[in-house]
Amino acid sequence: MINLVLFGPPGAGKGTQAIFLARKFNLVHLSTGDLLRQEIAAQTDLGRIADEIISKGELVPDSIVIDMIESKLKKPKTTVGFIFDGFPRTVPQAQALDQLLRKHHSKVSVMLCLEVEKEELIDRLLKRGLTSGRCDDADAATIENRINVYNEKTAPIIRYYESQGKYHPIQGTGPIEEITSRLKETVENM
Ligand code: C5P
Ligand code: MG
């Protein structure tokens, strides 16, 4: 199985690139952000909890997102693998993912980290906010908070994968197709 962790700060292009990579390598795309937004749209209890947290740019508790991933991993037994987009968000989530994959006799193959500077992230997210309808893209203060939360809680994951020899930084700026090529090449060379 190939399991890709597509990593990077908010606005790095994880969702965009995950779609291309999923198609190219025939992987199941798992975006915890998308799953949470589906819960919000369906107005479930979980959705109500998530909505409040997401609109502030904070992180949903580990147990909630880990359970979501666990239930998705149980489903398709025939897949070539998964691409994790926006998950893990914390070191405990990364540890839980390793444990879950081990149960399925599998593991994370590689962590692809899209690198984009802060000014460009803010630019991209504000632009996306004009059309995405996402409340967490709408104002500069929430975006700033999301980037701070990334630096504090999510970025430490880099060291976690680095110590396993799985960390691959990828330049996340320039034409979208060029970024896709860089990602593909890294996966093909692993
Ligand atoms: O991954 P994405 O940027 O779509 O996530 C949107 C929001 O969903 C995050 O800013 C965060 O509030 C929440 N989220 C989370 N934990 C995750 C994934 C997303 O709290 N593992
Ligand atoms: Mg996304």
Short mmCIF file of C-alpha atoms and ligand atoms in Angstrom, two decimals:
data_model
loop_
_atom_site.label_atom_id
_atom_site.label_comp_id
_atom_site.label_asym_id
_atom_site.label_seq_id
_atom_site.Cartn_x
_atom_site.Cartn_y
_atom_site.Cartn_z
CA MET A 1 0.00 0.00 0.00
CA ILE A 2 1.08 3.59 -0.65
CA ASN A 3 0.05 6.03 2.07
CA LEU A 4 0.93 9.65 1.49
CA VAL A 5 0.70 12.36 4.11
CA LEU A 6 0.26 15.68 2.32
CA PHE A 7 1.40 18.26 4.81
CA GLY A 8 1.80 22.02 5.02
CA PRO A 9 0.33 25.19 6.49
CA PRO A 10 -3.19 26.41 5.67
CA GLY A 11 -3.25 27.66 2.09
CA ALA A 12 -0.23 25.59 1.02
CA GLY A 13 -2.28 23.81 -1.66
CA LYS A 14 -2.83 20.44 0.03
CA GLY A 15 -6.42 20.01 -1.17
CA THR A 16 -5.61 21.04 -4.75
CA GLN A 17 -2.61 18.75 -5.03
CA ALA A 18 -4.26 15.84 -3.20
CA ILE A 19 -6.86 15.61 -5.98
CA PHE A 20 -4.13 15.28 -8.65
CA LEU A 21 -2.08 12.78 -6.64
CA ALA A 22 -5.11 10.67 -5.77
CA ARG A 23 -5.94 10.39 -9.48
CA LYS A 24 -2.36 9.73 -10.54
CA PHE A 25 -1.63 7.00 -7.99
CA ASN A 26 -5.19 5.71 -7.63
CA LEU A 27 -5.40 6.57 -3.94
CA VAL A 28 -8.37 7.33 -1.70
CA HIS A 29 -8.29 11.03 -0.74
CA LEU A 30 -9.04 11.59 2.95
CA SER A 31 -9.41 15.23 3.98
CA THR A 32 -10.41 15.64 7.61
CA GLY A 33 -11.28 19.29 6.90
CA ASP A 34 -13.72 18.20 4.17
CA LEU A 35 -15.17 15.51 6.45
CA LEU A 36 -15.71 18.07 9.21
CA ARG A 37 -17.34 20.50 6.77
CA GLN A 38 -19.68 17.70 5.66
CA GLU A 39 -20.69 17.19 9.32
CA ILE A 40 -21.35 20.93 9.60
CA ALA A 41 -23.46 20.95 6.43
CA ALA A 42 -25.45 17.96 7.67
CA GLN A 43 -25.97 19.76 11.01
CA THR A 44 -24.95 16.76 13.08
CA ASP A 45 -23.95 17.04 16.76
CA LEU A 46 -20.33 16.65 15.71
CA GLY A 47 -20.88 19.33 13.07
CA ARG A 48 -22.09 21.80 15.67
CA ILE A 49 -19.03 21.19 17.84
CA ALA A 50 -16.69 21.41 14.83
CA ASP A 51 -18.28 24.58 13.49
CA GLU A 52 -17.54 26.54 16.61
CA ILE A 53 -13.91 25.40 16.69
CA ILE A 54 -13.22 25.78 12.96
CA SER A 55 -14.70 29.27 12.75
CA LYS A 56 -12.12 30.39 15.34
CA GLY A 57 -9.29 28.71 13.47
CA GLU A 58 -8.64 26.28 16.32
CA LEU A 59 -8.20 22.49 16.18
CA VAL A 60 -10.89 19.91 16.78
CA PRO A 61 -9.86 17.48 19.60
CA ASP A 62 -7.56 14.62 18.57
CA SER A 63 -10.06 11.93 19.59
CA ILE A 64 -12.71 13.25 17.19
CA VAL A 65 -10.53 13.38 14.08
CA ILE A 66 -8.77 10.10 14.92
CA ASP A 67 -12.17 8.36 15.17
CA MET A 68 -13.16 9.84 11.80
CA ILE A 69 -9.99 8.53 10.16
CA GLU A 70 -10.36 5.15 11.85
CA SER A 71 -13.84 4.65 10.43
CA LYS A 72 -12.67 5.63 6.93
CA LEU A 73 -9.72 3.22 7.05
CA LYS A 74 -12.09 0.37 7.87
CA LYS A 75 -14.12 0.81 4.69
CA PRO A 76 -12.45 0.04 1.34
CA LYS A 77 -10.33 -3.09 1.66
CA THR A 78 -9.22 -3.07 -1.96
CA THR A 79 -7.62 0.35 -2.25
CA VAL A 80 -4.02 0.87 -3.34
CA GLY A 81 -3.64 3.32 -0.48
CA PHE A 82 -4.63 6.65 0.98
CA ILE A 83 -3.65 10.26 0.72
CA PHE A 84 -4.09 12.10 4.00
CA ASP A 85 -4.80 15.79 3.49
CA GLY A 86 -4.90 18.02 6.55
CA PHE A 87 -4.33 15.08 8.87
CA PRO A 88 -2.40 14.56 11.10
CA ARG A 89 -2.58 18.04 12.68
CA THR A 90 -0.80 17.18 15.96
CA VAL A 91 1.94 14.76 17.05
CA PRO A 92 -0.59 12.56 18.92
CA GLN A 93 -2.60 12.36 15.66
CA ALA A 94 0.55 11.29 13.79
CA GLN A 95 1.19 8.59 16.41
CA ALA A 96 -2.43 7.43 16.21
CA LEU A 97 -2.20 7.23 12.41
CA ASP A 98 0.86 4.98 12.68
CA GLN A 99 -1.02 2.75 15.10
CA LEU A 100 -4.13 2.57 12.92
CA LEU A 101 -2.14 1.75 9.79
CA ARG A 102 -0.18 -0.91 11.69
CA LYS A 103 -3.49 -2.59 12.48
CA HIS A 104 -4.07 -2.75 8.72
CA HIS A 105 -0.52 -4.11 8.23
CA SER A 106 0.49 -0.87 6.58
CA LYS A 107 2.38 2.35 7.27
CA VAL A 108 2.93 5.94 6.12
CA SER A 109 5.11 5.75 3.01
CA VAL A 110 6.15 9.37 2.80
CA MET A 111 5.32 12.81 4.17
CA LEU A 112 5.24 15.52 1.51
CA CYS A 113 5.51 18.97 3.05
CA LEU A 114 4.42 21.88 0.84
CA GLU A 115 6.48 24.95 1.69
CA VAL A 116 4.97 28.41 1.15
CA GLU A 117 5.86 31.67 2.90
CA LYS A 118 3.46 33.30 5.30
CA GLU A 119 2.65 36.38 3.18
CA GLU A 120 1.67 34.19 0.25
CA LEU A 121 -0.45 31.93 2.48
CA ILE A 122 -2.40 34.92 3.76
CA ASP A 123 -2.85 36.23 0.20
CA ARG A 124 -4.08 32.89 -1.06
CA LEU A 125 -6.50 32.32 1.83
CA LEU A 126 -8.00 35.80 1.61
CA LYS A 127 -8.48 35.26 -2.13
CA ARG A 128 -10.01 31.82 -1.57
CA GLY A 129 -12.32 33.36 1.04
CA LEU A 130 -13.97 35.49 -1.66
CA THR A 131 -15.44 32.37 -3.26
CA SER A 132 -15.03 29.42 -0.85
CA GLY A 133 -17.77 30.45 1.53
CA ARG A 134 -15.50 29.15 4.31
CA CYS A 135 -15.91 31.24 7.43
CA ASP A 136 -12.31 30.49 8.43
CA ASP A 137 -11.02 32.09 5.19
CA ALA A 138 -13.09 35.22 5.59
CA ASP A 139 -11.02 37.45 7.83
CA ALA A 140 -7.35 38.17 8.37
CA ALA A 141 -7.47 37.58 12.14
CA THR A 142 -8.79 34.00 11.80
CA ILE A 143 -6.26 33.25 9.07
CA GLU A 144 -3.46 34.61 11.26
CA ASN A 145 -4.65 32.38 14.11
CA ARG A 146 -4.72 29.31 11.86
CA ILE A 147 -1.13 29.96 10.84
CA ASN A 148 -0.11 30.41 14.50
CA VAL A 149 -1.88 27.19 15.46
CA TYR A 150 -0.06 25.46 12.60
CA ASN A 151 3.32 26.71 13.82
CA GLU A 152 2.64 25.75 17.44
CA LYS A 153 0.76 22.46 17.19
CA THR A 154 1.17 21.09 13.69
CA ALA A 155 4.71 21.97 12.58
CA PRO A 156 6.29 19.76 15.33
CA ILE A 157 5.03 16.80 13.26
CA ILE A 158 7.87 17.55 10.81
CA ARG A 159 10.42 16.29 13.33
CA TYR A 160 8.30 13.21 13.96
CA TYR A 161 8.47 12.14 10.30
CA GLU A 162 12.02 13.40 9.86
CA SER A 163 13.18 11.00 12.57
CA GLN A 164 11.58 8.19 10.55
CA GLY A 165 13.30 9.34 7.33
CA LYS A 166 9.95 10.15 5.71
CA TYR A 167 10.01 13.95 5.58
CA HIS A 168 10.22 15.49 2.10
CA PRO A 169 9.97 19.28 1.81
CA ILE A 170 8.57 20.41 -1.56
CA GLN A 171 8.51 23.95 -2.91
CA GLY A 172 4.81 24.87 -2.87
CA THR A 173 5.01 28.02 -5.00
CA GLY A 174 4.91 28.53 -8.76
CA PRO A 175 2.54 27.06 -11.34
CA ILE A 176 0.21 24.39 -9.94
CA GLU A 177 1.34 21.80 -12.55
CA GLU A 178 4.98 22.29 -11.58
CA ILE A 179 4.17 21.66 -7.93
CA THR A 180 2.26 18.52 -8.96
CA SER A 181 5.31 17.33 -10.95
CA ARG A 182 7.60 17.83 -7.97
CA LEU A 183 5.24 15.84 -5.75
CA LYS A 184 4.83 13.02 -8.31
CA GLU A 185 8.56 12.77 -8.81
CA THR A 186 9.17 12.46 -5.08
CA VAL A 187 6.57 9.70 -4.77
CA GLU A 188 7.92 7.85 -7.81
CA ASN A 189 11.47 8.00 -6.46
CA MET A 190 10.70 6.64 -3.02
O1 C5P B 1 -7.58 20.86 6.51
P1 C5P B 1 -8.45 22.08 6.39
O2 C5P B 1 -7.66 23.33 6.23
O3 C5P B 1 -9.53 21.94 5.41
O4 C5P B 1 -9.16 22.20 7.81
C1 C5P B 1 -10.04 23.26 8.10
C2 C5P B 1 -10.19 23.38 9.58
O5 C5P B 1 -10.71 22.17 10.11
C3 C5P B 1 -8.91 23.63 10.35
O6 C5P B 1 -8.54 24.99 10.34
C4 C5P B 1 -9.31 23.14 11.72
O7 C5P B 1 -10.11 24.09 12.39
C5 C5P B 1 -10.17 21.95 11.41
N1 C5P B 1 -9.39 20.70 11.40
C6 C5P B 1 -9.01 20.16 12.63
N2 C5P B 1 -8.29 19.01 12.67
C7 C5P B 1 -7.95 18.36 11.54
C8 C5P B 1 -8.33 18.89 10.29
C9 C5P B 1 -9.05 20.08 10.25
O8 C5P B 1 -9.30 20.74 13.67
N3 C5P B 1 -7.26 17.21 11.60
MG MG B 2 -7.72 21.65 2.61
#
